[in-house]
Amino acid sequence: MKPGDRKQLEQYLINNFEWFHRHPELPYEEVQTTAKIRELLTEAGIEVLPYPLATGLVAVVRGGKDAGSSRNVEKAYEGKAAEGIAGVSGRTIALRCDIDALPVREEAAVPYASGADGVMHACGHDFHITAGIGAAILLQERREELCGTVKFIFQPAEEESHGALKILETDAMNDVEQIWGFHADPTNAVGVIGIREGYVTAAVDRFLIRVKGTGCHGAHPDDGIDPILASAAIVQGLQSVVSRSVNAFHPSLLSVTRIQAGTTWNVIPAEAEMEGTVRTMNREDRILYEKRVREIAERIADAYGAEAEVIWTAGPPATWNNGGMARICEETAKKLGMRTVPEESSMGGDDFAYYEDRDTMHRDVPGCYVKIGTGVGHPIHHPAFCVDECVILPASVYLAGVLTAALCDAGDRGN
Ligand code: NI
């Protein structure tokens, strides 16, 4: 491929996007996907770091060898004194692209539809891969001008909520000062970027409650302890957390999504089981929910003479967009003639949040996660979800622009 030839790059990226779309793989099974990403990056002369990852990989584009020199720093700051900001020039930042698909049977009418039965790139991660590769190629082409290092994290198993932890088992993030992420957005047209400072995705926790009573004849409930009645009261009680325990200005929710008990109409069973999820934006609320769910389940069960066991499984925390980084996203969009809109916050989660989580990272890693309009259509995870291929090159250019600006930015790195 001829460096600088955008038309050729666009066709190359579209061809490869179609390949990824045709070859979707489930979380932790992204073997072919990883091999293809490695092949494309290697072809472009981009270094892939030798981590022992079963799936997913980390690549790196290193800025020009004199990236730390005052010449480049001055160039980057357009004449501002290099003094005091020289240290910034050598920083390392990272872009995360998730690569897994979903167990969805494709219904999209595209000529490059999934070739794997019952598996589909219904969340646009094929677009994330391709735009990530596009951005890497663009930065590699002008790496001499780049004042720092960019790592490209092609992460497995986002849909399982814990793929980020596989990357974090390596030392890939040790020198990373900022983490960038993005997602396909089928609620916006191509050329529109959703940006917001603050919380954009929720913490995802899961609970399982087992209510143990005593089975008996349906006609003689007085002979036993009915776990179904206790469970019904627990479901009602759990909904009081959002309305009575949490600050009304803090978004949160609890959903009981599965409840099971009994085998027939005239027997009161000995046990009932329910499962659900809690979504919060704020760390304190998350702790509060776990405490209240346990108290409500255990004490209501007790009041009915039953016993409740609560199993709490913590998922990724909430994603918080750093203000300074969100501004870089805004400015880059403006420079490229793209339109920006306030990013929709979601009670959905993304394990992107682990990369910026203090409890996981043991330090502050500011992050920013934007939504890239991929053409208005079916929502993500829908069997007919589809990405407008026109977005692939502009998204690559945009991401390369954001990363370049971030490396040159001396500003706000704190909040
Ligand atoms: Ni996704």
Short mmCIF file of C-alpha atoms and ligand atoms in Angstrom, two decimals:
data_model
loop_
_atom_site.label_atom_id
_atom_site.label_comp_id
_atom_site.label_asym_id
_atom_site.label_seq_id
_atom_site.Cartn_x
_atom_site.Cartn_y
_atom_site.Cartn_z
CA MET A 1 0.00 0.00 0.00
CA LYS A 2 1.28 3.46 -0.92
CA PRO A 3 1.75 5.60 2.21
CA GLY A 4 -0.53 8.63 2.20
CA ASP A 5 -2.96 7.21 -0.37
CA ARG A 6 -6.26 7.59 1.49
CA LYS A 7 -8.42 6.01 -1.24
CA GLN A 8 -6.29 2.91 -1.25
CA LEU A 9 -6.27 2.79 2.56
CA GLU A 10 -10.05 3.12 2.64
CA GLN A 11 -10.55 0.19 0.26
CA TYR A 12 -8.03 -1.89 2.19
CA LEU A 13 -9.82 -1.19 5.49
CA ILE A 14 -13.26 -1.91 4.03
CA ASN A 15 -12.06 -5.23 2.57
CA ASN A 16 -10.65 -6.22 5.94
CA PHE A 17 -13.75 -5.02 7.81
CA GLU A 18 -15.78 -7.37 5.63
CA TRP A 19 -13.36 -10.19 6.40
CA PHE A 20 -13.74 -9.60 10.15
CA HIS A 21 -17.53 -9.39 9.76
CA ARG A 22 -17.57 -12.70 7.92
CA HIS A 23 -15.42 -14.38 10.58
CA PRO A 24 -16.93 -13.47 13.96
CA GLU A 25 -15.66 -15.31 17.04
CA LEU A 26 -17.09 -15.57 20.54
CA PRO A 27 -15.33 -14.18 23.64
CA TYR A 28 -11.99 -15.92 24.42
CA GLU A 29 -12.20 -17.77 21.08
CA GLU A 30 -10.91 -14.92 18.88
CA VAL A 31 -8.05 -17.00 17.43
CA GLN A 32 -8.50 -16.33 13.70
CA THR A 33 -9.36 -12.71 14.48
CA THR A 34 -6.14 -12.25 16.44
CA ALA A 35 -4.08 -13.92 13.71
CA LYS A 36 -5.62 -11.63 11.08
CA ILE A 37 -5.00 -8.49 13.16
CA ARG A 38 -1.38 -9.59 13.68
CA GLU A 39 -0.98 -10.20 9.95
CA LEU A 40 -2.35 -6.77 8.98
CA LEU A 41 -0.30 -4.89 11.56
CA THR A 42 2.86 -6.74 10.64
CA GLU A 43 2.20 -6.02 6.95
CA ALA A 44 2.07 -2.32 7.85
CA GLY A 45 5.40 -2.56 9.72
CA ILE A 46 3.73 -2.10 13.13
CA GLU A 47 5.35 -3.84 16.07
CA VAL A 48 3.27 -6.40 17.97
CA LEU A 49 4.41 -6.85 21.57
CA PRO A 50 5.30 -10.43 22.58
CA TYR A 51 2.70 -11.04 25.27
CA PRO A 52 1.52 -14.59 25.95
CA LEU A 53 -2.13 -13.78 25.26
CA ALA A 54 -4.32 -16.68 24.06
CA THR A 55 -6.41 -14.18 22.09
CA GLY A 56 -6.08 -10.44 21.55
CA LEU A 57 -2.81 -8.57 21.19
CA VAL A 58 -1.06 -5.30 21.92
CA ALA A 59 0.73 -3.35 19.18
CA VAL A 60 2.81 -0.23 19.49
CA VAL A 61 3.65 2.79 17.36
CA ARG A 62 6.68 4.60 18.71
CA GLY A 63 7.16 8.28 17.97
CA GLY A 64 10.24 9.44 15.98
CA LYS A 65 13.55 8.83 17.67
CA ASP A 66 13.98 12.54 18.42
CA ALA A 67 10.40 12.74 19.66
CA GLY A 68 11.61 14.17 22.96
CA SER A 69 13.72 16.88 21.39
CA SER A 70 12.83 20.52 21.75
CA ARG A 71 12.37 20.77 17.97
CA ASN A 72 9.42 18.43 18.01
CA VAL A 73 8.04 19.72 21.28
CA GLU A 74 8.15 23.26 19.92
CA LYS A 75 6.53 22.10 16.72
CA ALA A 76 3.84 20.35 18.69
CA TYR A 77 3.05 23.41 20.72
CA GLU A 78 3.36 25.77 17.82
CA GLY A 79 6.06 27.93 19.27
CA LYS A 80 5.24 27.68 22.96
CA ALA A 81 8.37 27.28 25.05
CA ALA A 82 9.51 23.71 25.37
CA GLU A 83 10.52 24.36 28.94
CA GLY A 84 8.37 22.70 31.52
CA ILE A 85 6.57 20.51 29.03
CA ALA A 86 9.55 18.59 27.71
CA GLY A 87 8.71 15.64 29.96
CA VAL A 88 5.30 15.32 28.40
CA SER A 89 6.70 14.63 24.95
CA GLY A 90 7.68 11.07 25.73
CA ARG A 91 4.40 9.91 27.20
CA THR A 92 2.70 6.64 26.36
CA ILE A 93 -1.02 6.45 25.74
CA ALA A 94 -3.26 3.62 24.58
CA LEU A 95 -6.31 3.01 22.44
CA ARG A 96 -8.49 0.04 23.30
CA CYS A 97 -10.35 -1.83 20.55
CA ASP A 98 -12.46 -4.83 21.54
CA ILE A 99 -12.56 -7.73 19.08
CA ASP A 100 -15.18 -10.32 20.10
CA ALA A 101 -18.60 -11.14 18.63
CA LEU A 102 -21.94 -12.28 20.05
CA PRO A 103 -24.00 -15.48 19.97
CA VAL A 104 -26.56 -13.87 17.65
CA ARG A 105 -27.81 -15.33 14.33
CA GLU A 106 -27.27 -12.63 11.72
CA GLU A 107 -30.22 -11.15 9.86
CA ALA A 108 -28.41 -8.20 8.28
CA ALA A 109 -28.82 -8.11 4.51
CA VAL A 110 -25.15 -7.55 3.70
CA PRO A 111 -23.14 -9.47 1.09
CA TYR A 112 -20.42 -10.07 3.68
CA ALA A 113 -22.76 -11.62 6.32
CA SER A 114 -21.40 -13.85 9.05
CA GLY A 115 -20.08 -17.20 7.91
CA ALA A 116 -20.28 -18.64 11.43
CA ASP A 117 -23.71 -20.02 12.27
CA GLY A 118 -25.27 -18.30 15.26
CA VAL A 119 -22.32 -15.94 15.78
CA MET A 120 -22.30 -12.34 14.65
CA HIS A 121 -20.46 -9.06 15.04
CA ALA A 122 -23.69 -7.51 16.34
CA CYS A 123 -21.89 -4.97 18.53
CA GLY A 124 -19.67 -3.48 15.84
CA HIS A 125 -16.39 -4.81 17.26
CA ASP A 126 -15.39 -5.67 13.66
CA PHE A 127 -15.56 -1.91 13.06
CA HIS A 128 -13.55 -1.29 16.25
CA ILE A 129 -10.81 -3.63 15.01
CA THR A 130 -10.67 -2.05 11.57
CA ALA A 131 -10.76 1.56 12.74
CA GLY A 132 -8.05 0.70 15.30
CA ILE A 133 -5.87 -0.81 12.56
CA GLY A 134 -6.58 2.22 10.34
CA ALA A 135 -5.53 4.62 13.09
CA ALA A 136 -2.39 2.57 13.75
CA ILE A 137 -1.44 2.65 10.06
CA LEU A 138 -1.98 6.42 9.87
CA LEU A 139 0.16 7.01 12.96
CA GLN A 140 2.84 4.59 11.79
CA GLU A 141 3.05 6.55 8.50
CA ARG A 142 3.88 9.75 10.35
CA ARG A 143 5.56 8.35 13.43
CA GLU A 144 8.56 10.68 12.98
CA GLU A 145 6.30 13.60 13.93
CA LEU A 146 4.70 11.80 16.86
CA CYS A 147 5.84 13.02 20.26
CA GLY A 148 5.32 9.85 22.25
CA THR A 149 4.17 6.26 22.03
CA VAL A 150 0.74 4.83 21.27
CA LYS A 151 -0.24 1.31 22.22
CA PHE A 152 -3.14 -0.33 20.41
CA ILE A 153 -4.89 -2.82 22.64
CA PHE A 154 -6.92 -5.36 20.67
CA GLN A 155 -8.82 -6.80 23.59
CA PRO A 156 -10.67 -10.11 23.74
CA ALA A 157 -13.97 -10.91 25.45
CA GLU A 158 -15.51 -7.50 26.12
CA GLU A 159 -18.93 -9.14 25.92
CA GLU A 160 -17.95 -11.37 28.85
CA SER A 161 -17.11 -8.21 30.84
CA HIS A 162 -13.69 -9.46 31.91
CA GLY A 163 -11.51 -9.57 28.76
CA ALA A 164 -9.78 -6.37 29.86
CA LEU A 165 -8.38 -8.29 32.84
CA LYS A 166 -6.52 -10.62 30.42
CA ILE A 167 -4.71 -7.58 29.02
CA LEU A 168 -4.10 -6.29 32.55
CA GLU A 169 -2.41 -9.58 33.48
CA THR A 170 0.41 -8.46 31.13
CA ASP A 171 2.47 -5.34 31.79
CA ALA A 172 0.98 -3.62 28.70
CA MET A 173 -0.63 -0.88 30.77
CA ASN A 174 2.28 -0.27 33.16
CA ASP A 175 3.62 2.80 31.34
CA VAL A 176 0.29 3.99 29.92
CA GLU A 177 -0.77 7.46 31.09
CA GLN A 178 -4.11 7.73 29.30
CA ILE A 179 -6.55 5.17 27.98
CA TRP A 180 -8.81 5.93 25.02
CA GLY A 181 -11.81 3.93 23.87
CA PHE A 182 -14.71 4.18 21.45
CA HIS A 183 -17.86 2.40 20.40
CA ALA A 184 -19.96 2.13 17.27
CA ASP A 185 -23.15 4.16 17.65
CA PRO A 186 -26.12 3.24 15.41
CA THR A 187 -28.19 6.13 16.79
CA ASN A 188 -26.04 8.65 14.94
CA ALA A 189 -25.07 9.31 11.34
CA VAL A 190 -21.56 8.94 9.97
CA GLY A 191 -19.60 12.09 10.83
CA VAL A 192 -21.22 12.50 14.26
CA ILE A 193 -19.25 11.89 17.45
CA GLY A 194 -20.88 11.52 20.87
CA ILE A 195 -18.74 13.02 23.63
CA ARG A 196 -19.43 13.59 27.31
CA GLU A 197 -17.36 14.45 30.36
CA GLY A 198 -18.17 12.29 33.39
CA TYR A 199 -19.89 8.91 33.68
CA VAL A 200 -20.80 7.20 30.41
CA THR A 201 -21.24 3.52 31.25
CA ALA A 202 -22.39 1.92 34.50
CA ALA A 203 -20.80 -0.50 36.93
CA VAL A 204 -22.20 -3.97 36.26
CA ASP A 205 -22.86 -6.20 39.26
CA ARG A 206 -24.76 -9.46 39.36
CA PHE A 207 -26.56 -11.19 42.20
CA LEU A 208 -28.01 -14.60 42.83
CA ILE A 209 -30.35 -15.16 45.76
CA ARG A 210 -31.34 -18.62 47.02
CA VAL A 211 -34.33 -18.65 49.34
CA LYS A 212 -34.60 -21.82 51.40
CA GLY A 213 -37.91 -22.80 52.99
CA THR A 214 -39.58 -26.13 53.73
CA GLY A 215 -41.54 -27.96 51.05
CA CYS A 216 -45.06 -29.18 51.75
CA HIS A 217 -48.49 -29.90 50.20
CA GLY A 218 -50.00 -26.93 48.37
CA ALA A 219 -53.16 -27.42 50.41
CA HIS A 220 -51.29 -27.33 53.74
CA PRO A 221 -48.92 -24.34 53.60
CA ASP A 222 -49.05 -24.28 57.40
CA ASP A 223 -46.96 -27.48 57.36
CA GLY A 224 -44.02 -25.80 55.61
CA ILE A 225 -42.25 -22.50 54.85
CA ASP A 226 -43.10 -21.07 51.45
CA PRO A 227 -39.96 -19.77 49.66
CA ILE A 228 -42.08 -18.38 46.79
CA LEU A 229 -43.99 -15.98 49.02
CA ALA A 230 -40.74 -14.90 50.69
CA SER A 231 -39.15 -14.41 47.23
CA ALA A 232 -42.06 -12.25 46.08
CA ALA A 233 -41.58 -10.03 49.12
CA ILE A 234 -37.82 -9.89 48.48
CA VAL A 235 -38.38 -8.77 44.84
CA GLN A 236 -40.63 -5.95 46.10
CA GLY A 237 -38.19 -5.04 48.85
CA LEU A 238 -35.21 -4.87 46.50
CA GLN A 239 -36.89 -2.12 44.45
CA SER A 240 -36.90 0.08 47.54
CA VAL A 241 -33.11 0.51 47.31
CA VAL A 242 -33.28 2.82 44.29
CA SER A 243 -36.19 4.87 45.65
CA ARG A 244 -35.37 4.97 49.39
CA SER A 245 -31.65 4.34 49.90
CA VAL A 246 -29.84 6.01 46.98
CA ASN A 247 -29.50 9.77 46.44
CA ALA A 248 -32.14 10.73 43.87
CA PHE A 249 -29.50 12.57 41.81
CA HIS A 250 -27.43 9.40 41.34
CA PRO A 251 -28.49 7.19 38.43
CA SER A 252 -28.80 3.51 39.39
CA LEU A 253 -31.09 0.55 38.88
CA LEU A 254 -31.75 -2.99 39.99
CA SER A 255 -33.46 -5.61 37.83
CA VAL A 256 -34.53 -9.08 38.92
CA THR A 257 -34.27 -10.95 35.65
CA ARG A 258 -34.83 -14.60 36.52
CA ILE A 259 -36.89 -16.27 39.20
CA GLN A 260 -37.40 -20.00 39.45
CA ALA A 261 -39.10 -22.34 41.90
CA GLY A 262 -41.23 -25.43 42.05
CA THR A 263 -42.12 -28.26 39.71
CA THR A 264 -45.91 -28.57 39.83
CA TRP A 265 -49.17 -26.93 40.90
CA ASN A 266 -49.94 -28.60 44.20
CA VAL A 267 -46.54 -28.74 45.92
CA ILE A 268 -44.89 -25.85 47.72
CA PRO A 269 -41.20 -26.25 46.89
CA ALA A 270 -38.36 -26.14 49.38
CA GLU A 271 -36.33 -23.57 47.49
CA ALA A 272 -36.61 -20.59 45.16
CA GLU A 273 -33.85 -18.87 43.25
CA MET A 274 -33.60 -15.47 41.65
CA GLU A 275 -30.96 -13.61 39.71
CA GLY A 276 -30.51 -10.07 38.61
CA THR A 277 -28.24 -7.13 38.02
CA VAL A 278 -27.43 -3.83 39.69
CA ARG A 279 -26.16 -0.86 37.68
CA THR A 280 -24.57 2.14 39.37
CA MET A 281 -22.40 5.06 38.30
CA ASN A 282 -20.81 5.85 41.60
CA ARG A 283 -18.51 3.78 43.80
CA GLU A 284 -20.33 4.53 47.08
CA ASP A 285 -23.71 3.57 45.59
CA ARG A 286 -22.22 0.32 44.42
CA ILE A 287 -21.11 -0.56 47.96
CA LEU A 288 -24.47 0.58 49.33
CA TYR A 289 -26.41 -1.65 46.91
CA GLU A 290 -24.49 -4.76 47.86
CA LYS A 291 -25.10 -4.07 51.56
CA ARG A 292 -28.83 -3.34 51.08
CA VAL A 293 -29.46 -6.31 48.77
CA ARG A 294 -27.94 -8.64 51.38
CA GLU A 295 -29.88 -7.03 54.25
CA ILE A 296 -33.21 -7.02 52.43
CA ALA A 297 -32.93 -10.60 51.17
CA GLU A 298 -31.71 -12.04 54.45
CA ARG A 299 -34.06 -10.15 56.73
CA ILE A 300 -37.20 -10.53 54.65
CA ALA A 301 -36.50 -14.24 54.29
CA ASP A 302 -36.03 -14.38 58.06
CA ALA A 303 -39.37 -12.63 58.65
CA TYR A 304 -41.05 -15.37 56.58
CA GLY A 305 -39.22 -18.09 58.48
CA ALA A 306 -37.01 -18.82 55.46
CA GLU A 307 -33.33 -18.31 54.84
CA ALA A 308 -31.67 -16.36 52.03
CA GLU A 309 -28.20 -16.82 50.66
CA VAL A 310 -26.87 -13.95 48.52
CA ILE A 311 -24.05 -14.48 46.03
CA TRP A 312 -22.70 -11.17 44.72
CA THR A 313 -20.48 -11.08 41.63
CA ALA A 314 -18.80 -7.77 40.84
CA GLY A 315 -18.30 -6.87 37.19
CA PRO A 316 -16.56 -3.86 35.66
CA PRO A 317 -16.89 -0.48 37.36
CA ALA A 318 -18.41 2.62 35.72
CA THR A 319 -16.55 4.45 32.94
CA TRP A 320 -15.67 8.06 33.72
CA ASN A 321 -14.62 10.38 30.90
CA ASN A 322 -11.86 12.78 31.89
CA GLY A 323 -12.70 16.43 31.14
CA GLY A 324 -9.41 17.34 29.44
CA MET A 325 -9.55 14.24 27.28
CA ALA A 326 -13.18 14.89 26.31
CA ARG A 327 -12.09 18.38 25.19
CA ILE A 328 -9.39 16.86 22.95
CA CYS A 329 -12.12 14.68 21.38
CA GLU A 330 -14.29 17.78 20.80
CA GLU A 331 -11.48 19.85 19.30
CA THR A 332 -10.33 17.04 17.01
CA ALA A 333 -13.88 16.52 15.74
CA LYS A 334 -14.21 20.24 15.02
CA LYS A 335 -10.87 20.32 13.18
CA LEU A 336 -11.99 17.43 10.99
CA GLY A 337 -15.38 18.99 10.26
CA MET A 338 -17.29 16.37 12.24
CA ARG A 339 -20.35 17.18 14.32
CA THR A 340 -20.37 16.46 18.04
CA VAL A 341 -23.39 15.63 20.17
CA PRO A 342 -23.71 14.91 23.90
CA GLU A 343 -22.88 11.25 24.33
CA GLU A 344 -25.77 9.19 25.72
CA SER A 345 -24.82 7.78 29.12
CA SER A 346 -25.79 4.15 29.40
CA MET A 347 -26.74 1.85 32.25
CA GLY A 348 -24.97 -0.79 30.18
CA GLY A 349 -21.38 -1.54 31.06
CA ASP A 350 -18.06 -1.83 29.27
CA ASP A 351 -14.98 -3.49 30.72
CA PHE A 352 -13.04 -0.52 29.31
CA ALA A 353 -13.66 0.88 32.79
CA TYR A 354 -11.09 -1.51 34.30
CA TYR A 355 -8.24 0.34 32.55
CA GLU A 356 -9.05 3.54 34.42
CA ASP A 357 -10.22 2.00 37.69
CA ARG A 358 -8.16 2.96 40.71
CA ASP A 359 -8.92 -0.31 42.54
CA THR A 360 -7.71 -2.32 39.53
CA MET A 361 -4.80 -0.15 38.39
CA HIS A 362 -3.59 1.09 41.80
CA ARG A 363 -3.03 4.51 40.24
CA ASP A 364 -4.95 7.15 38.30
CA VAL A 365 -5.26 6.42 34.60
CA PRO A 366 -7.54 9.03 33.04
CA GLY A 367 -9.71 7.66 30.27
CA CYS A 368 -12.16 8.76 27.63
CA TYR A 369 -14.67 6.67 25.69
CA VAL A 370 -16.53 8.23 22.77
CA LYS A 371 -19.32 7.03 20.50
CA ILE A 372 -18.72 7.14 16.77
CA GLY A 373 -21.87 7.42 14.64
CA THR A 374 -21.97 4.42 12.28
CA GLY A 375 -25.22 5.29 10.46
CA VAL A 376 -28.70 5.25 11.98
CA GLY A 377 -30.14 1.74 12.05
CA HIS A 378 -30.88 -1.24 14.26
CA PRO A 379 -29.46 -1.03 17.80
CA ILE A 380 -26.33 -2.88 18.85
CA HIS A 381 -26.84 -6.59 19.69
CA HIS A 382 -29.77 -6.68 17.20
CA PRO A 383 -29.50 -9.46 14.54
CA ALA A 384 -29.82 -6.86 11.76
CA PHE A 385 -27.31 -4.39 13.27
CA CYS A 386 -25.00 -3.08 10.61
CA VAL A 387 -22.20 -0.52 10.26
CA ASP A 388 -22.08 1.88 7.31
CA GLU A 389 -18.71 1.15 5.72
CA CYS A 390 -18.29 4.86 4.87
CA VAL A 391 -17.39 5.44 8.51
CA ILE A 392 -14.26 3.30 8.58
CA LEU A 393 -11.75 5.73 7.08
CA PRO A 394 -13.10 8.89 8.80
CA ALA A 395 -13.17 7.01 12.12
CA SER A 396 -9.54 5.94 11.62
CA VAL A 397 -8.54 9.51 10.77
CA TYR A 398 -10.45 10.80 13.78
CA LEU A 399 -8.87 8.33 16.21
CA ALA A 400 -5.39 9.03 14.80
CA GLY A 401 -6.12 12.76 15.23
CA VAL A 402 -7.25 12.34 18.84
CA LEU A 403 -4.20 10.24 19.74
CA THR A 404 -1.81 12.69 18.05
CA ALA A 405 -3.42 15.64 19.84
CA ALA A 406 -3.31 13.74 23.13
CA LEU A 407 0.43 13.13 22.80
CA CYS A 408 0.95 16.83 22.17
CA ASP A 409 -1.35 17.96 24.95
CA ALA A 410 0.30 19.35 28.04
CA GLY A 411 -2.96 20.21 29.71
CA ASP A 412 -5.44 18.72 32.09
CA ARG A 413 -4.41 15.24 33.12
CA GLY A 414 -5.90 15.19 36.59
CA ASN A 415 -9.63 15.04 36.96
NI NI B 1 -19.68 -3.46 22.15
#
